[in-house]
């Protein structure tokens, strides 16, 4: 599904992808919000690597609009023009490449955009292999050699041309889009320049003025681009709930099994959040298959964390992907070779590997590896093949796994130094896998196939986690600092090491996430951290938009908090039952409770009054700016009049 951020001779070689236009929806934000919006997207994705759904601030929602793919190059009402340059953004695996392939297929079969006589499709991962300067003419001829004799005539009418460049985030060099760099741009199709300059020239309309350009990229790349260059910015946001459920139904076939698997994933939230992404949805279903469909004996335990999910996926591939399973030592050696290849790619921003890379890392491509690595035949010469991991997250998993299978102190130290110094979230998922694999229960299924993990690596990872300075992490007041703290909490959740969390966070914790948009998955992670603490002195969740579902995730731990503030969260009456359970808990420690600026009405006051009558710890209660009315206040006043009521301050 896709949403748009509103900012201002045909080739039939491509086959139709297995996705329909039903899954595409666009979300629109005005040009003045382009930088701000993409930063919010980057913050959200860095927060959970790329495992989180898009987080959109409430104030932005009024400016969002859904459009369909066939409107990408149609009239844009806000910019008052037909867009020539369009950006489609989305996280890894959400369907950017599939979308453009579907776009081209629909064009080639006459469904839409017949104004284009030619559509030229390029991938940045292929363009990275071009080291010398080129002209646009030579670039087209290399990819479409049958146009060589006709090219001058093809380029005569730019308004009938569409250039698609897929995967800007994979480009090794940045686009030169600054206002002052126009003297470096191409003016003619024969000008010889670096490839990224050619792309920038097409976008800036200094080359083939009137042509249309479509780029795709991950959101993190958008923050470095000039907003005015794009007339329309669209974001693919993936599957909504009903589509996830339908995917599970189609994957498992058996309605009972699909219903049970989907219910389990939905309840876990951490796994459910993954499934907005079609690629993750497939990985999740594949990993859960042995947990809900047992050929013999009892099904495997279902995973709870992202690391456990990927361990389940890898072990499922190892057990079922080939008829002849390799010996344990050979399998371990294979995973080590693949792991160092993956690790090298992560630390050097390489996603596509040619045969020489595989040879350098002693990776022997085999049917066993096709569950992790895929072959990418080149469009211009089918004899040349490159390789990439099935998904970036699988590459990150193997990059973390290899440090446990083949621990080398110098390599571990260098990688961790890069991860600590990285400010863009590039190592976030890698770090989570590193933390998750330190737990014996999480890695046990893998050890059955490849032998014991390195004890030294485990000690180093636990040492790294235990060195987290909690006081320093939770001190910044800006959202970026609070997001960093939530990232650390995600590491703790993956580690499933309650003693470690207790030692780092401390016996009496203070937590302030006010003004940080928290999804239910964040609340699940936060609830785990709270469960590891004996007591929480203060928990501030003002303006976090946690709503009913988020608070339900936190419910079991709220009684531990002495000062709890939930101001301005749009909490409604059904949520009051969770708050009342905390107030009625036999070990309740709540002394101050702030519930102002929510959506409570007189309907919940009787339940609240009942809980307050039983509670013996609460000293301060804040209820301002709700809709309690006279009826609601009458219930509460009876409690306040009771001599057993300890409340001394009431708002």
XYZ file of C-alpha atoms in Angstrom:
651
model
C 0.000 0.000 0.000
C 1.357 3.446 -0.800
C 0.715 6.962 0.396
C 1.874 10.259 -1.017
C 3.739 13.151 0.586
C 2.600 15.952 -1.692
C 5.460 18.414 -2.095
C 5.198 20.378 -4.656
C 8.659 1.590 -29.454
C 7.701 0.139 -25.875
C 9.749 -2.449 -24.015
C 7.749 -5.481 -22.819
C 10.606 -7.411 -21.249
C 9.500 -7.055 -17.633
C 7.224 -9.726 -16.224
C 4.296 -8.749 -13.980
C 5.161 -8.990 -10.295
C 2.933 -10.880 -7.886
C 1.231 -7.797 -6.537
C -1.888 -5.971 -7.603
C -2.549 -2.260 -7.714
C -4.967 -2.838 -4.836
C -1.952 -2.742 -2.509
C -0.870 0.710 -3.547
C -1.871 3.892 -1.758
C -0.194 7.315 -1.567
C 0.229 9.764 1.292
C 0.768 13.476 0.600
C 2.595 16.211 2.535
C 3.142 19.785 1.401
C 6.515 20.961 0.102
C 7.273 23.040 3.197
C 6.990 19.871 5.275
C 9.215 17.767 2.978
C 12.368 17.999 5.090
C 10.437 17.745 8.311
C 8.407 14.753 7.204
C 11.335 12.795 5.862
C 13.206 13.466 9.084
C 10.262 12.071 11.041
C 10.255 9.013 8.812
C 14.004 8.588 9.302
C 13.632 9.004 13.065
C 10.915 6.375 13.080
C 12.890 3.914 11.003
C 16.105 4.497 12.903
C 14.130 3.894 16.049
C 13.328 0.357 15.076
C 15.837 -0.121 12.318
C 13.429 -0.720 9.526
C 11.035 -2.877 11.465
C 8.602 -0.177 12.499
C 5.522 1.030 10.722
C 5.571 4.679 9.684
C 5.020 7.040 12.591
C 3.206 10.216 11.563
C 2.674 13.089 13.979
C -0.989 13.921 14.571
C -0.559 17.449 13.294
C 0.492 16.050 9.899
C -2.526 13.802 9.393
C -4.785 16.512 8.037
C -2.367 17.017 5.150
C -2.206 13.370 4.065
C -4.026 12.111 1.015
C -4.313 8.731 -0.650
C -3.758 8.417 -4.378
C -3.375 5.475 -6.728
C -0.231 4.598 -8.749
C -1.738 5.725 -12.021
C -1.874 9.259 -10.602
C 1.855 9.566 -9.914
C 2.365 11.748 -12.990
C -1.061 13.355 -13.078
C -2.115 16.829 -11.993
C -1.027 17.720 -8.457
C -3.593 20.093 -6.930
C -1.307 21.521 -4.258
C 1.647 22.302 -6.536
C -0.796 23.249 -9.314
C 1.110 21.402 -12.008
C 1.643 18.056 -13.723
C 4.688 16.616 -11.916
C 7.785 15.762 -13.922
C 9.894 14.478 -11.002
C 8.475 11.964 -8.534
C 10.066 10.262 -5.534
C 8.661 6.995 -4.156
C 10.088 6.178 -0.739
C 9.689 3.167 1.501
C 11.673 0.876 3.769
C 13.562 -2.187 2.521
C 11.251 -4.894 1.218
C 8.067 -2.845 1.304
C 7.626 -3.062 -2.476
C 9.357 -0.132 -4.223
C 10.897 -2.267 -6.980
C 7.725 -4.312 -7.324
C 5.746 -1.104 -7.673
C 7.864 0.247 -10.529
C 7.829 -3.148 -12.255
C 4.031 -3.165 -12.015
C 4.025 0.444 -13.233
C 6.061 -0.524 -16.320
C 3.977 -3.634 -16.964
C 0.734 -1.645 -16.839
C 2.259 0.924 -19.199
C 3.489 -1.749 -21.599
C 0.074 -3.444 -21.671
C -1.690 -0.153 -22.317
C -3.430 0.285 -18.951
C -2.058 3.753 -18.204
C 0.465 6.460 -19.072
C 0.280 6.037 -22.809
C 1.687 9.557 -23.127
C 5.124 7.957 -22.647
C 6.588 6.456 -25.802
C 9.647 5.062 -23.984
C 10.307 4.053 -20.382
C 13.944 3.532 -19.387
C 14.502 1.501 -16.217
C 17.808 1.541 -14.301
C 18.858 0.195 -10.900
C 21.393 2.126 -8.859
C 22.904 -1.161 -7.682
C 23.801 -1.855 -11.340
C 24.914 1.724 -11.978
C 27.370 1.381 -9.076
C 29.448 -0.964 -11.235
C 30.079 1.864 -13.716
C 33.211 3.561 -12.386
C 34.136 5.746 -15.358
C 32.219 8.782 -16.602
C 29.484 8.195 -19.163
C 26.989 10.056 -21.276
C 23.246 9.488 -21.120
C 23.419 8.164 -24.679
C 26.001 5.497 -23.812
C 24.090 4.594 -20.649
C 20.917 3.933 -22.645
C 22.776 2.022 -25.361
C 24.463 -0.224 -22.788
C 21.146 -1.232 -21.244
C 19.016 -1.068 -24.417
C 21.439 -1.921 -27.284
C 18.567 -2.374 -29.786
C 17.923 1.391 -29.593
C 21.454 2.386 -30.636
C 20.588 3.321 -34.247
C 17.302 4.983 -33.323
C 18.445 6.893 -30.222
C 18.759 10.408 -31.719
C 15.155 10.187 -32.914
C 13.990 8.727 -29.574
C 15.485 11.661 -27.651
C 13.977 14.307 -29.953
C 10.754 14.496 -27.923
C 11.659 14.509 -24.168
C 8.037 14.939 -23.073
C 7.377 11.362 -24.215
C 10.227 9.909 -22.130
C 10.162 8.488 -18.605
C 13.372 7.587 -16.745
C 13.076 5.318 -13.703
C 15.999 4.993 -11.268
C 15.399 2.365 -8.598
C 17.150 2.310 -5.207
C 18.784 5.715 -4.696
C 19.786 4.600 -1.190
C 22.050 1.967 -2.800
C 24.000 4.578 -4.780
C 27.631 4.842 -3.703
C 27.731 8.549 -4.550
C 25.298 11.323 -3.668
C 23.166 13.187 -6.166
C 24.502 16.686 -6.859
C 21.259 18.601 -6.356
C 22.428 21.775 -4.630
C 21.311 25.049 -6.151
C 24.877 26.201 -6.716
C 26.002 23.125 -8.617
C 24.279 23.813 -11.947
C 27.577 24.394 -13.766
C 28.450 20.707 -13.239
C 25.221 19.426 -14.783
C 24.729 17.968 -18.268
C 23.184 20.065 -21.013
C 23.176 17.507 -23.821
C 22.664 13.707 -23.991
C 26.232 13.334 -25.234
C 27.862 15.125 -22.266
C 30.220 12.777 -20.421
C 29.709 12.994 -16.643
C 29.458 10.707 -13.587
C 26.215 8.711 -13.531
C 24.768 10.579 -10.535
C 25.330 13.889 -12.345
C 23.327 12.555 -15.288
C 20.478 11.640 -12.933
C 20.651 15.060 -11.252
C 20.615 16.759 -14.650
C 17.448 14.935 -15.655
C 15.806 15.923 -12.359
C 16.943 19.542 -12.701
C 15.651 19.626 -16.276
C 18.966 20.881 -17.665
C 19.067 17.659 -19.683
C 16.124 16.691 -21.917
C 13.856 19.419 -20.580
C 10.286 18.162 -20.274
C 11.149 14.507 -19.592
C 9.701 12.707 -16.558
C 11.804 11.061 -13.841
C 10.778 8.549 -11.163
C 13.151 7.687 -8.308
C 12.752 5.199 -5.462
C 14.627 5.308 -2.186
C 14.513 4.416 1.474
C 13.312 7.327 3.619
C 16.687 7.864 5.317
C 18.151 9.106 2.012
C 15.521 11.823 1.566
C 16.849 14.061 4.349
C 19.911 14.891 2.251
C 17.929 15.878 -0.868
C 16.711 19.299 -1.902
C 12.954 19.395 -1.341
C 12.027 21.531 -4.360
C 13.511 19.096 -6.859
C 10.558 16.714 -6.533
C 7.074 17.759 -7.595
C 5.540 14.794 -5.784
C 6.862 12.561 -2.988
C 5.059 9.274 -2.317
C 5.632 6.832 0.543
C 4.795 3.138 0.376
C 3.618 2.240 3.854
C 2.900 -1.453 3.376
C 0.134 -3.786 4.505
C -2.647 -2.596 6.756
C -4.184 -5.014 9.254
C -6.711 -6.639 6.912
C -4.063 -7.162 4.237
C -1.704 -8.804 6.744
C -4.489 -11.141 7.787
C -5.274 -11.972 4.164
C -1.577 -12.642 3.469
C -1.462 -15.143 6.353
C -4.602 -16.825 5.029
C -3.108 -17.163 1.536
C 0.281 -18.340 2.843
C -0.956 -21.097 5.174
C -4.009 -22.131 3.158
C -5.557 -23.853 6.173
C -7.968 -21.332 7.692
C -7.573 -22.624 11.264
C -3.765 -22.551 11.119
C -3.639 -19.108 9.500
C -6.053 -17.757 12.105
C -3.979 -19.144 14.996
C -0.684 -17.901 13.521
C -2.067 -14.446 12.825
C -3.609 -14.196 16.312
C -0.237 -15.098 17.847
C 1.602 -12.484 15.779
C -0.993 -9.802 16.484
C -0.792 -10.417 20.230
C 3.011 -10.213 20.236
C 3.014 -6.726 18.608
C 6.798 -6.945 18.032
C 6.246 -9.515 15.287
C 2.985 -7.933 14.150
C 4.747 -4.650 13.455
C 7.129 -6.452 11.094
C 4.278 -7.660 8.957
C 3.376 -4.255 7.514
C 6.297 -5.031 5.195
C 5.478 -7.709 2.562
C 9.007 -9.146 2.709
C 8.899 -9.425 6.487
C 5.416 -10.885 6.231
C 6.814 -13.712 4.098
C 9.805 -14.241 6.419
C 7.492 -14.264 9.448
C 5.119 -16.803 7.910
C 8.035 -18.998 6.815
C 9.545 -18.896 10.307
C 6.211 -19.624 11.999
C 5.328 -22.560 9.757
C 7.043 -25.236 11.913
C 5.520 -23.629 15.029
C 1.937 -24.116 13.862
C 2.246 -27.015 11.402
C 4.007 -30.051 12.881
C 4.620 -33.001 10.566
C 5.523 -35.223 13.516
C 5.583 -34.617 17.238
C 4.852 -31.292 18.902
C 5.203 -27.947 17.069
C 8.266 -25.813 17.805
C 7.924 -22.977 20.373
C 6.844 -19.754 18.670
C 9.351 -16.869 18.661
C 8.814 -13.770 20.817
C 11.606 -11.461 19.645
C 12.837 -10.426 16.205
C 16.074 -12.370 16.751
C 14.138 -15.505 17.658
C 12.039 -15.036 14.526
C 15.112 -14.935 12.281
C 16.677 -17.878 14.112
C 13.455 -19.787 13.346
C 13.621 -18.698 9.705
C 17.263 -19.756 9.261
C 16.796 -23.109 11.008
C 13.684 -23.770 8.904
C 15.711 -23.177 5.721
C 18.542 -25.360 7.008
C 16.161 -28.189 7.850
C 13.948 -28.107 4.758
C 15.612 -26.258 1.890
C 17.699 -29.137 0.534
C 17.157 -32.879 0.391
C 20.686 -33.619 1.601
C 21.519 -31.650 4.732
C 25.245 -30.744 4.998
C 27.277 -32.061 7.931
C 27.262 -29.726 10.999
C 30.892 -28.628 10.542
C 30.397 -27.987 6.824
C 27.192 -26.103 7.563
C 29.011 -24.020 10.196
C 31.854 -23.283 7.763
C 29.328 -22.235 5.108
C 27.528 -19.887 7.498
C 30.871 -18.428 8.612
C 31.844 -17.667 4.997
C 28.437 -16.150 4.279
C 28.590 -14.274 7.586
C 31.896 -12.564 6.859
C 30.610 -11.653 3.387
C 27.512 -10.143 5.017
C 29.564 -8.359 7.678
C 31.883 -6.871 5.070
C 28.865 -5.650 3.127
C 27.254 -4.039 6.177
C 30.402 -2.214 7.272
C 31.196 -1.070 3.715
C 27.625 -0.329 2.536
C 27.672 -3.113 -0.076
C 24.403 -4.868 -0.886
C 25.317 -6.479 -4.212
C 28.277 -8.850 -4.579
C 29.901 -10.093 -7.766
C 31.545 -13.500 -8.105
C 34.908 -12.151 -6.951
C 33.436 -11.212 -3.557
C 32.120 -14.756 -3.121
C 35.520 -16.173 -4.057
C 37.359 -13.820 -1.677
C 35.168 -14.982 1.220
C 35.188 -18.658 0.172
C 31.445 -18.698 -0.428
C 30.498 -21.596 -2.663
C 27.065 -20.834 -4.071
C 24.842 -23.898 -3.690
C 21.129 -24.851 -3.495
C 21.454 -24.688 0.290
C 22.357 -20.979 0.124
C 19.475 -19.959 -2.126
C 17.337 -19.538 0.985
C 19.595 -16.636 1.956
C 21.430 -15.483 -1.198
C 19.828 -14.867 -4.587
C 21.334 -14.598 -8.056
C 20.739 -11.399 -10.028
C 21.383 -11.906 -13.765
C 22.436 -8.690 -15.484
C 19.966 -7.291 -18.007
C 22.633 -6.484 -20.595
C 24.545 -9.774 -20.395
C 22.920 -12.845 -18.862
C 26.328 -14.510 -18.443
C 27.213 -11.976 -15.729
C 25.609 -12.645 -12.369
C 25.662 -10.712 -9.121
C 24.445 -11.901 -5.724
C 22.525 -10.260 -2.919
C 20.908 -11.390 0.277
C 17.224 -12.186 0.075
C 16.595 -9.160 2.287
C 18.843 -6.577 3.925
C 17.739 -7.802 7.357
C 18.925 -11.334 6.530
C 22.304 -9.841 5.641
C 22.343 -8.031 8.990
C 21.424 -11.247 10.807
C 24.343 -13.154 9.281
C 26.655 -10.206 9.943
C 25.794 -10.504 13.652
C 25.781 -14.318 13.700
C 29.326 -14.672 12.358
C 30.794 -12.993 15.450
C 29.375 -15.877 17.522
C 30.464 -18.609 15.109
C 33.947 -17.291 14.354
C 34.867 -14.737 17.024
C 37.812 -12.498 16.113
C 38.526 -9.833 18.695
C 39.944 -7.244 16.297
C 37.026 -7.546 13.849
C 34.477 -7.434 16.664
C 36.131 -4.356 18.143
C 36.248 -2.550 14.783
C 32.620 -3.351 13.952
C 31.398 -2.221 17.363
C 33.357 1.024 17.015
C 31.607 1.708 13.698
C 28.221 0.837 15.204
C 28.769 3.234 18.148
C 29.894 6.103 15.928
C 27.068 5.674 13.404
C 24.370 8.326 13.874
C 22.002 7.270 11.075
C 20.656 4.007 12.474
C 22.523 1.856 9.926
C 23.609 -0.619 12.606
C 20.365 -0.650 14.585
C 19.038 -4.024 13.423
C 22.532 -5.537 13.388
C 22.906 -4.459 17.022
C 19.576 -6.009 17.953
C 20.573 -9.320 16.435
C 23.919 -9.119 18.232
C 22.104 -8.547 21.534
C 19.476 -11.212 20.850
C 21.956 -13.970 19.983
C 23.624 -13.557 23.391
C 20.701 -15.373 25.048
C 21.134 -19.185 25.286
C 17.456 -19.972 24.683
C 17.319 -17.762 21.567
C 20.300 -19.389 19.869
C 19.648 -22.967 20.994
C 17.799 -24.013 17.781
C 20.786 -22.887 15.697
C 23.352 -24.581 17.928
C 21.678 -27.923 17.169
C 22.769 -27.477 13.549
C 26.110 -25.643 13.740
C 27.518 -26.316 17.209
C 28.207 -24.075 20.193
C 28.501 -20.305 19.964
C 31.608 -18.460 21.148
C 31.540 -17.882 24.907
C 33.927 -14.951 24.489
C 31.608 -13.267 21.975
C 28.723 -13.710 24.404
C 30.740 -12.117 27.226
C 31.741 -9.196 25.011
C 28.160 -8.516 23.896
C 26.774 -8.707 27.423
C 29.623 -6.456 28.564
C 28.743 -3.956 25.827
C 25.093 -3.937 26.909
C 25.958 -3.622 30.602
C 28.129 -0.567 29.883
C 25.077 1.441 28.766
C 24.971 4.601 30.883
C 21.285 4.823 31.736
C 21.506 8.167 33.517
C 23.209 9.689 30.488
C 20.733 8.082 28.068
C 17.584 9.264 29.791
C 18.724 12.832 30.462
C 18.198 14.511 27.039
C 14.826 16.197 26.708
C 14.656 16.368 22.923
C 12.808 13.568 21.046
C 16.052 12.332 19.438
C 17.514 11.555 22.870
C 14.348 9.784 23.963
C 14.323 7.800 20.741
C 17.909 6.699 21.436
C 16.796 5.467 24.850
C 13.951 3.500 23.249
C 16.492 1.997 20.837
C 18.506 0.781 23.826
C 15.336 -0.655 25.357
C 14.868 -2.600 22.109
C 18.348 -4.058 22.586
C 17.371 -5.096 26.121
C 14.166 -6.671 24.839
C 16.061 -8.713 22.241
C 18.593 -9.851 24.855
C 15.818 -11.170 27.140
C 18.288 -10.765 30.011
C 16.227 -9.447 32.915
C 19.161 -9.308 35.342
C 21.149 -7.228 32.860
C 18.249 -4.784 32.452
C 17.802 -4.574 36.228
C 21.501 -3.796 36.724
C 21.623 -1.119 33.992
C 18.341 0.665 34.656
C 18.665 0.469 38.426
C 16.350 -0.386 41.263
C 14.498 2.960 41.237
C 14.060 4.144 37.665
C 12.982 7.478 36.176
C 11.647 7.407 32.613
C 10.407 10.308 30.520
C 9.190 9.715 26.966
C 6.908 12.736 26.734
C 6.254 14.082 23.215
C 7.677 10.943 21.609
C 5.188 9.066 19.430
C 4.991 5.565 20.928
C 3.413 2.744 18.962
C 1.980 -0.365 20.652
C 5.223 -2.192 19.814
C 7.166 0.462 21.770
C 4.824 -0.050 24.698
C 5.465 -3.804 24.523
C 9.207 -3.172 24.731
C 8.757 -0.609 27.503
C 6.580 -3.061 29.464
C 9.383 -5.648 29.291
C 11.906 -3.165 30.705
C 9.472 -2.172 33.458
C 8.991 -5.852 34.319
C 12.722 -6.109 35.052
C 12.603 -3.229 37.561
C 11.639 -3.557 41.204
C 10.174 -0.084 41.306
C 9.730 2.899 38.975
C 9.927 6.237 40.713
C 8.507 8.246 37.826
C 7.110 7.333 34.382
C 6.138 10.267 32.160
C 4.254 9.425 28.957
C 2.662 12.802 28.195
C 1.645 13.401 24.564
C 2.957 10.010 23.422
C -0.326 9.160 21.669
C -0.215 5.680 23.181
C -4.035 5.355 23.092
C -5.917 2.346 24.417
C -3.842 -0.407 22.819
C -0.554 1.042 24.038
C -1.765 1.372 27.606
C -3.081 -2.190 27.524
C 0.491 -3.339 26.777
C 1.753 -1.475 29.855
C -1.089 -2.498 32.167
C 0.659 -5.319 34.054
C 3.506 -3.059 35.216
C 1.739 0.225 36.060
C 1.234 -0.649 39.742
C 5.032 -0.435 40.232
C 5.150 3.265 39.339
C 5.066 5.889 42.106
C 4.439 8.896 39.827
C 2.596 8.139 36.576
C 1.728 10.862 34.066
C -0.464 10.071 31.042
C -1.479 13.577 29.990
C -2.743 14.207 26.452
C -2.850 10.657 25.053
C -6.405 10.528 23.695
C -7.215 7.803 26.237
C -10.874 6.803 26.219
C -13.210 5.155 28.711
C -12.245 1.509 27.948
C -8.695 2.343 29.066
C -9.873 3.161 32.574
C -10.216 -0.539 33.402
C -6.430 -0.958 32.921
C -5.719 2.034 35.161
C -8.151 0.720 37.777
C -6.443 -2.687 37.800
C -3.197 -0.920 38.685
C -4.928 1.063 41.450
C -6.486 -2.120 42.862
C -3.277 -4.182 42.693
C -2.314 -5.561 46.096
C 1.225 -4.188 45.671
C 0.191 -0.853 44.152
C 2.704 1.950 44.758
C 0.982 4.741 42.831
C 1.174 8.040 44.717
C 0.618 10.535 41.880
C -1.555 9.908 38.822
C -2.052 12.446 35.989
C -4.839 11.698 33.496
C -5.578 15.203 32.206
C -6.218 16.207 28.579
C -7.677 12.829 27.570
C -11.098 11.696 26.372
C -12.561 10.243 29.566
C -16.288 10.820 30.174
C -18.717 10.288 33.035
C -19.141 6.691 31.799
C -15.873 5.585 33.423
C -16.202 7.519 36.696
C -18.070 4.844 38.625
C -15.317 2.334 37.826
C -12.620 4.853 38.807
C -14.437 5.684 42.041
C -14.568 1.984 42.927
C -10.820 1.617 42.378
C -10.034 4.764 44.389
C -12.139 3.452 47.261
C -9.936 0.346 47.454
C -6.617 2.130 46.904
C -4.538 3.223 49.927
C -1.493 4.773 48.244
C -2.683 7.544 45.901
C -2.017 11.093 47.180
C -2.445 13.167 44.002
C -4.925 12.841 41.122
C -5.085 15.044 38.014
C -8.240 14.845 35.844
C -8.415 18.269 34.184
C -9.662 18.740 30.615
C -11.719 15.530 30.413
C -15.508 15.361 30.004
C -16.499 13.991 33.399
C -19.518 16.308 33.821
C -21.640 16.548 36.933
C -22.694 12.883 36.953
C -19.092 11.701 36.837
C -17.958 14.102 39.536
C -20.767 12.972 41.822
C -19.359 9.433 41.807
C -15.875 10.713 42.617
C -16.956 13.180 45.285
C -18.330 10.360 47.436
C -14.865 8.776 47.470
C -13.144 12.055 48.303
C -15.520 12.579 51.237
C -14.563 9.238 52.761
C -12.202 9.513 55.780
C -10.189 6.582 54.348
C -9.366 8.520 51.163
C -5.692 9.583 51.180
C -5.824 11.918 48.177
C -4.469 15.329 49.193
C -4.239 16.994 45.782
C -6.960 16.966 43.124
C -6.967 18.583 39.701
